[in-house]
Tab-separated table of C-alpha atoms in Angstrom:
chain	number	residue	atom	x	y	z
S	190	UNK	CA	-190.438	-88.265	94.081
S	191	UNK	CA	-188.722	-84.822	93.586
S	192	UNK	CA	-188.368	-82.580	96.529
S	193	UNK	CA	-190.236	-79.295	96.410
S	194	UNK	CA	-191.413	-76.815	99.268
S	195	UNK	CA	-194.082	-78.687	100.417
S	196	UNK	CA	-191.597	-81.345	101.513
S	197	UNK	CA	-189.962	-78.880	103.467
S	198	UNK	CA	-192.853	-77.355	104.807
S	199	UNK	CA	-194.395	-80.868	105.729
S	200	UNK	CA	-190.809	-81.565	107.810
S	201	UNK	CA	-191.299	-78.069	109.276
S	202	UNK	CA	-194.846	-78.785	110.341
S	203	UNK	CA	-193.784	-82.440	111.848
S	204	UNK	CA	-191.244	-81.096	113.702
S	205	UNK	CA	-192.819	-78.562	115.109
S	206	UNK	CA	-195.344	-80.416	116.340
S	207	UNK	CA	-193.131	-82.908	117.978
S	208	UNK	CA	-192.016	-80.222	119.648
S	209	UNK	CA	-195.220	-78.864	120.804
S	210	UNK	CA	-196.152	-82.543	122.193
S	211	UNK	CA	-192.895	-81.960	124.284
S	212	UNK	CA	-193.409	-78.731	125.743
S	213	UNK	CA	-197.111	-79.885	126.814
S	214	UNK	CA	-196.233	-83.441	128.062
S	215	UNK	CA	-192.696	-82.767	129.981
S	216	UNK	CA	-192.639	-82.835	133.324
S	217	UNK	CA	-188.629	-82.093	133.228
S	218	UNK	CA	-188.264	-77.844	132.907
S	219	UNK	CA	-185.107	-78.683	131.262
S	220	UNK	CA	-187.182	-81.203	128.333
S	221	UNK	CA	-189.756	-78.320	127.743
S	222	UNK	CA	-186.634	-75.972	126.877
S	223	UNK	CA	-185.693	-79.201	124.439
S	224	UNK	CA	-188.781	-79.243	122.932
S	225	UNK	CA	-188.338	-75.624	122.512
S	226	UNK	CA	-185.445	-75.471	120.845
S	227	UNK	CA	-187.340	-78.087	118.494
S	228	UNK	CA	-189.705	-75.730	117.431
S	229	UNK	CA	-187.470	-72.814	116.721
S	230	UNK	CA	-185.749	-75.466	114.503
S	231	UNK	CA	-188.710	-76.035	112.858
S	232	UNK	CA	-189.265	-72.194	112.382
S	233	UNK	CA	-185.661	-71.907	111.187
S	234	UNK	CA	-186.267	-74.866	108.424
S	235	UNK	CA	-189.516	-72.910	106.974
S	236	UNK	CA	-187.121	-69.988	106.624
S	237	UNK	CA	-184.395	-71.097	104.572
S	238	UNK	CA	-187.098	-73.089	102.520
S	239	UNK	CA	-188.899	-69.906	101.599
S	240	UNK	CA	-185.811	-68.016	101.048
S	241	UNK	CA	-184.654	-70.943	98.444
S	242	UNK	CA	-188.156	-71.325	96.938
S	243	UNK	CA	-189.365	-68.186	96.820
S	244	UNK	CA	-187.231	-65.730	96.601
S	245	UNK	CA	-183.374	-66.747	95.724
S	246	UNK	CA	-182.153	-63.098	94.890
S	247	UNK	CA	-183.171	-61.871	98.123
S	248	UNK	CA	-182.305	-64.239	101.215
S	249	UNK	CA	-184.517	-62.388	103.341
S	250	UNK	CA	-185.697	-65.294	105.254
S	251	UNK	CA	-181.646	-66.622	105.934
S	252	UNK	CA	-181.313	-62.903	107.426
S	253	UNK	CA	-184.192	-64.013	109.795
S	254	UNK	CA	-182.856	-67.196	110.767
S	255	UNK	CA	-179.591	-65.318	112.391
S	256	UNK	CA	-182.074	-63.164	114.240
S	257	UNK	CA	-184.304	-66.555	115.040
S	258	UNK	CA	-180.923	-68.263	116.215
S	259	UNK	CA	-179.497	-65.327	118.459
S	260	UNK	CA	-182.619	-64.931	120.485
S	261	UNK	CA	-182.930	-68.574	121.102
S	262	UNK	CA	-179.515	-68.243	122.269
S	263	UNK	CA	-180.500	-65.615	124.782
S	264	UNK	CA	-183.523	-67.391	125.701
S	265	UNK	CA	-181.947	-70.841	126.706
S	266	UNK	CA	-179.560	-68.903	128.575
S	267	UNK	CA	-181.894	-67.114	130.690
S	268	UNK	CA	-184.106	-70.239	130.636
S	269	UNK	CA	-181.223	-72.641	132.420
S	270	UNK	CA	-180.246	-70.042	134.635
S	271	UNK	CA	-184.360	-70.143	135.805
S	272	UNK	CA	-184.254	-73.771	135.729
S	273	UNK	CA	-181.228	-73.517	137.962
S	274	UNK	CA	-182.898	-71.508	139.943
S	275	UNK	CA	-186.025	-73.572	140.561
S	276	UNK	CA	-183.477	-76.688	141.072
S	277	UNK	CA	-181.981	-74.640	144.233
S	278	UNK	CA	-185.209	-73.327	145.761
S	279	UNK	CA	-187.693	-76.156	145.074
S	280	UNK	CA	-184.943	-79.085	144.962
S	281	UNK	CA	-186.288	-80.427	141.950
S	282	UNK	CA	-187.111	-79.515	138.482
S	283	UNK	CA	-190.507	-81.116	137.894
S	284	UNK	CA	-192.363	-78.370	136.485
S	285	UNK	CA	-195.967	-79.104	138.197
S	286	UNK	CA	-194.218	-79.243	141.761
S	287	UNK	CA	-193.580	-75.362	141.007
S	288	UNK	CA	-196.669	-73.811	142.165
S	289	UNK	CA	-195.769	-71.314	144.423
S	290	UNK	CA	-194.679	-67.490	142.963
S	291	UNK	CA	-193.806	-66.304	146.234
S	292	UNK	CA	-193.786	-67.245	149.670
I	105	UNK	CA	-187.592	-78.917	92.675
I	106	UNK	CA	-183.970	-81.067	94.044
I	107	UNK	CA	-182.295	-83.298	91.814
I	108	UNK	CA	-183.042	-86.117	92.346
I	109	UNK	CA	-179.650	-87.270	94.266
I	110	UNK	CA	-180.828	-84.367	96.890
I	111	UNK	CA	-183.975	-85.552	97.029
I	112	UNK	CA	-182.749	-89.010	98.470
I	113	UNK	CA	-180.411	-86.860	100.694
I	114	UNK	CA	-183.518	-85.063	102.216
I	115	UNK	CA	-185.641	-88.199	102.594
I	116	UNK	CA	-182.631	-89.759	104.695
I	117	UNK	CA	-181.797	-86.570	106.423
I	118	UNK	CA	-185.333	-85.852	106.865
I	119	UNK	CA	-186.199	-89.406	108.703
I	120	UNK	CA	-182.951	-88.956	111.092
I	121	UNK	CA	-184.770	-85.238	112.012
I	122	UNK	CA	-187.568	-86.770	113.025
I	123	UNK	CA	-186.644	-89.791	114.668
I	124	UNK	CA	-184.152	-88.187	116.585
I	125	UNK	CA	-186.721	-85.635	117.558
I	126	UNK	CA	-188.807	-88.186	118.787
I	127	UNK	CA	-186.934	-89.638	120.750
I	128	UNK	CA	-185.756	-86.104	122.303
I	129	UNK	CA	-189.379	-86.037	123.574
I	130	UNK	CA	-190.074	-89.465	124.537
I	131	UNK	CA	-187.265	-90.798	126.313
I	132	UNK	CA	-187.371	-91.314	130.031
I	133	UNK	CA	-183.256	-90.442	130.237
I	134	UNK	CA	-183.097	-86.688	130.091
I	135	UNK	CA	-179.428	-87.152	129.380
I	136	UNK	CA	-180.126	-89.431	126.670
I	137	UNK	CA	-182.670	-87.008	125.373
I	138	UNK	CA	-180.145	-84.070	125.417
I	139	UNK	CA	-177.772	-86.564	123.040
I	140	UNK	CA	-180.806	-86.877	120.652
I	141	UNK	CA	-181.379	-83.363	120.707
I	142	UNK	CA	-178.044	-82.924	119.655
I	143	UNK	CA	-178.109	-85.325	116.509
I	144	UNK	CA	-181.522	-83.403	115.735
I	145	UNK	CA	-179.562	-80.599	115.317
I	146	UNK	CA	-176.824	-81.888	113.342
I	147	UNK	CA	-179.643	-82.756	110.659
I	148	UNK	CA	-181.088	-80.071	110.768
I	149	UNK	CA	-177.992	-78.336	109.465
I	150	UNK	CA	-178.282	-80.492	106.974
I	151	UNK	CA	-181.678	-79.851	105.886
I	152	UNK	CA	-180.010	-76.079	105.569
I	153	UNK	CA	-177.090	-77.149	103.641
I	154	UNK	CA	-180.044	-78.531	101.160
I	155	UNK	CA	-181.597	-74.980	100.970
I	156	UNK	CA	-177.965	-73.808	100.015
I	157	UNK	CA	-177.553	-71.695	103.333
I	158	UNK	CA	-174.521	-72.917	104.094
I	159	UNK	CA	-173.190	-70.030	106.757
I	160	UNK	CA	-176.699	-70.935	108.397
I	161	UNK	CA	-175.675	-74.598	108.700
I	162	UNK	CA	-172.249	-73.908	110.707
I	163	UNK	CA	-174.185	-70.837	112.669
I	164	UNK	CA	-176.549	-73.844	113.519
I	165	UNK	CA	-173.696	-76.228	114.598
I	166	UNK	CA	-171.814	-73.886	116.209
I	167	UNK	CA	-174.557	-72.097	118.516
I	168	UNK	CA	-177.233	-74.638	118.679
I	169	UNK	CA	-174.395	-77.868	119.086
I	170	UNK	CA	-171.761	-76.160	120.431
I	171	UNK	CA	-173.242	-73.655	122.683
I	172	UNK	CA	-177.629	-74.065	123.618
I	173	UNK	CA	-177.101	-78.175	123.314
I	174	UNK	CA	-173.434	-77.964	125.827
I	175	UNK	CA	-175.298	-75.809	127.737
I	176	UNK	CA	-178.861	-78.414	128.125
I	177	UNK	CA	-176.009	-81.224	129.537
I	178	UNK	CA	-174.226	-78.569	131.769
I	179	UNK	CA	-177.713	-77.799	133.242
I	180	UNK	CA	-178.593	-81.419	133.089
I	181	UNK	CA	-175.267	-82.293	135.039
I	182	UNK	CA	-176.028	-79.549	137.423
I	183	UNK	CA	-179.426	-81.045	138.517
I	184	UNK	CA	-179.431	-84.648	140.309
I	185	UNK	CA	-182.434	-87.090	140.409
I	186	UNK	CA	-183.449	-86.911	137.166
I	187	UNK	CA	-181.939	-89.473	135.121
I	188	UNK	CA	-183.385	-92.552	137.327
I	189	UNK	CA	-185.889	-94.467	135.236
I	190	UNK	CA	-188.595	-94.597	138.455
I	191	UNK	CA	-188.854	-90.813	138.030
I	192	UNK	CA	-192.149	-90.203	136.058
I	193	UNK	CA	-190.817	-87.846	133.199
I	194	UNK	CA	-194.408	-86.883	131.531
I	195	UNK	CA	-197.245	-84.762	133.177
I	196	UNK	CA	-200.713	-86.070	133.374
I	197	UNK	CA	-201.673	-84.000	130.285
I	198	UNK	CA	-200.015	-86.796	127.855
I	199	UNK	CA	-203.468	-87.917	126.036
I	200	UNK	CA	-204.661	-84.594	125.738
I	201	UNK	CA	-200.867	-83.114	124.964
I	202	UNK	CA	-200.202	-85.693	121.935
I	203	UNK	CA	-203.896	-84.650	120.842
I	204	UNK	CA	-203.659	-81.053	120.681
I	205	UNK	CA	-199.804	-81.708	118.851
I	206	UNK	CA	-202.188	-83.840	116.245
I	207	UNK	CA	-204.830	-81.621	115.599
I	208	UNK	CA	-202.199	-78.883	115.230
I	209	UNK	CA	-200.271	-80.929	112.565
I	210	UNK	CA	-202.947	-81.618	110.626
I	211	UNK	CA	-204.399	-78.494	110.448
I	212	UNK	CA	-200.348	-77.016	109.647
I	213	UNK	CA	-200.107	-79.676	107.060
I	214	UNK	CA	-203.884	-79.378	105.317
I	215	UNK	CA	-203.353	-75.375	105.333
I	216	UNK	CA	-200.133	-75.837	103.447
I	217	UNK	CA	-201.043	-78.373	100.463
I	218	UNK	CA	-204.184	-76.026	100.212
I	219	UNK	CA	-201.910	-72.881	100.234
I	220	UNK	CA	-199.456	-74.241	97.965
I	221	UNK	CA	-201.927	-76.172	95.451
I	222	UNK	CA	-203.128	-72.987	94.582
I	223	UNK	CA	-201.981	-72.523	90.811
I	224	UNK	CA	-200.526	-68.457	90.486
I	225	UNK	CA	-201.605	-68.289	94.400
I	226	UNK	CA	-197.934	-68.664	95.555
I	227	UNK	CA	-195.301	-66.748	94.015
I	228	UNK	CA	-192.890	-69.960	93.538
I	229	UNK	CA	-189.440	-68.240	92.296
I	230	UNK	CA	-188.730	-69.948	88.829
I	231	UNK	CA	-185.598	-71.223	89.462
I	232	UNK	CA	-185.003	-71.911	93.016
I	233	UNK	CA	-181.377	-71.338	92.903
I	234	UNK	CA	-179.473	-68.987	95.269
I	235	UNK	CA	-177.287	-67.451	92.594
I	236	UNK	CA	-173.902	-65.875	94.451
I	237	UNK	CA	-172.194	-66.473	98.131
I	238	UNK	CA	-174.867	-66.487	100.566
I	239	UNK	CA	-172.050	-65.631	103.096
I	240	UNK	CA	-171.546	-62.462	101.349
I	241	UNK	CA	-175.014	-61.843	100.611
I	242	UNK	CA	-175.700	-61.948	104.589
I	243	UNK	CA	-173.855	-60.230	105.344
I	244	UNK	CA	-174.301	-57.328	103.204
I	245	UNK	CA	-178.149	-57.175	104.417
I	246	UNK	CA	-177.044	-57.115	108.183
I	247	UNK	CA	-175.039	-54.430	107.882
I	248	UNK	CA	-177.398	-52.196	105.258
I	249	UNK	CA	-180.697	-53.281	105.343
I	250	UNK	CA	-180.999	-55.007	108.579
I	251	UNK	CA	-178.476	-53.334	110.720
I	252	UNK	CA	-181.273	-52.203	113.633
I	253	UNK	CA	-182.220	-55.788	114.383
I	254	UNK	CA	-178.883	-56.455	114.329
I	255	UNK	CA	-177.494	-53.850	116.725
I	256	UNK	CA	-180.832	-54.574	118.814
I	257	UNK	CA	-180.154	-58.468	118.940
I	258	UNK	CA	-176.918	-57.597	120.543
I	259	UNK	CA	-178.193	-54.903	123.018
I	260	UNK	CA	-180.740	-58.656	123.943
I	261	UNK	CA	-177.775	-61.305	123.960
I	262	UNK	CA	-175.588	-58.983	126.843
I	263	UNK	CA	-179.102	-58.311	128.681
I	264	UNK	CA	-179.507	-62.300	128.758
I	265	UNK	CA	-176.496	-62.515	130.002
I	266	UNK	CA	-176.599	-60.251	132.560
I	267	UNK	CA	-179.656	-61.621	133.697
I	268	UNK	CA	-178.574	-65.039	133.602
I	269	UNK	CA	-175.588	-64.281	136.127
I	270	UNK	CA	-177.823	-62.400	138.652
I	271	UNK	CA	-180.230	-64.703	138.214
I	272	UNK	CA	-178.206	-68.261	138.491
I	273	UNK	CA	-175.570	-66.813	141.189
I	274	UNK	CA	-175.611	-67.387	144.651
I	275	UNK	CA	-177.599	-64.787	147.241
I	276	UNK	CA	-174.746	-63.435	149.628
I	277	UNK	CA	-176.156	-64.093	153.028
């Protein structure tokens, strides 16, 4: 069977919600900033597809995907440095032992 | 539509995407998962190559391998106890968390046959083919059309960073 969008779209979809099964499930902080970086993918893939399939003279949706990328840069960064945080202050990174804001 | 040689290259790259990601999510070895997060990647690079956005594919191996996946292991490294197998890695959420990942794939997946079954409904481009260098083309449109987000996203990536340092270095007591 030929490849069209909906193949794309369908991988997209899957992967995203892989990645949404891993943000909800992890107990690990550092596995729900996996599972993150999962979905953006996911995101990203729906992108290029639509900038392929739909409109090829304009690659609007590549320009997006450098946006998409750079702030999932920035937000793993500042994620690990909050996981690192957590690691030092709770000695541990098991998300549901972190239940205190302030003490 | 892909030739049909392409075709056979997404269905292989395709199943290594999603087997990979699986086992990103369920595998008890964070370090292992990190590894599998990493080959994820790599395919998913792929999958851009397919959709002819080839600068995308080495952003994506560059940043995303070389950079967010270096920096999962670094952070991995950096915090003990987690890679022993008695440590319970899921929350007790799992049933309803591989539920509510279901329901939300179906409903992605039923919206988008609908959506794209539609004859005239979606503007399908006639002849999917990026014509030109899509290196070029980018980066022609970050500089014209684009060139706010663009100064923005930088303004973002050094506040990150600054953040990250305060945030990750030591208090002086």
């Amino acid at each position: 069977m030929q490849v069209g969008l909906i193949h794309f779209v369908a991988l997209a979809a899957i992967l995203f919600s892989i990645g949404m099964y891993g943000a909800l499930t992890r107990r690990n902080a550092i596995g729900i900033l996996m599972s993150i970086e999962l979905m953006f993918n996911a995101v990203n893939i729906n992108f290029v597809a639509f900038a392929k399939f739909i409109s090829p003279v304009e690659i609007t949706g590549q320009v997006f995907v450098v946006f998409v990328i750079a702030i999932a840069a920035a937000e793993t960064t500042v994620g690990l440095a909050i996981v690192l945080l957590i690691y030092r202050n709770f000695k541990g990174v098991f998300v549901d032992r972190v239940n205190l804001m302030k003490w | 539509m892909l030739s049909e040689t392409a075709s056979l290259v997404f269905y292989t790259i395709a199943f290594v995407t999603i087997a990979s990601a699986v086992m990103t999510v369920s595998l008890k070895n964070i370090f292992h998962s990190a590894l599998f997060l990493i080959l994820c990647l790599f395919s998913v690079a792929g999958i851009f190559i397919l959709c002819e956005a080839e600068f995308l594919a080495g952003v994506q191996v560059l940043i995303y391998v070389g950079g967010i996946a270096m920096l999962m292991i670094f952070a991995v490294m950096l915090t003990r106890q987690l890679t022993s197998f008695n440590v319970k890695q899921l929350n007790e959420q799992k049933a309803l968390g591989s539920l509510v990942a279901f329901c939300f794939l179906l409903i992605a997946l039923g919206a988008a046959s609908k959506t794209l079954s539609v004859k005239g409904g979606f503007p399908l481009a006639e002849n999917p083919h990026i014509s030109g260098n899509t290196t070029h083309m980018l980066g022609n449109l970050l500089l014209t059309d684009y060139v706010l987000p663009f100064e923005l996203v930088s303004v973002l990536l050094v506040a990150a960073l600054i953040g990250a340092v305060v945030l990750a270095k030591k208090d002086e007591e």
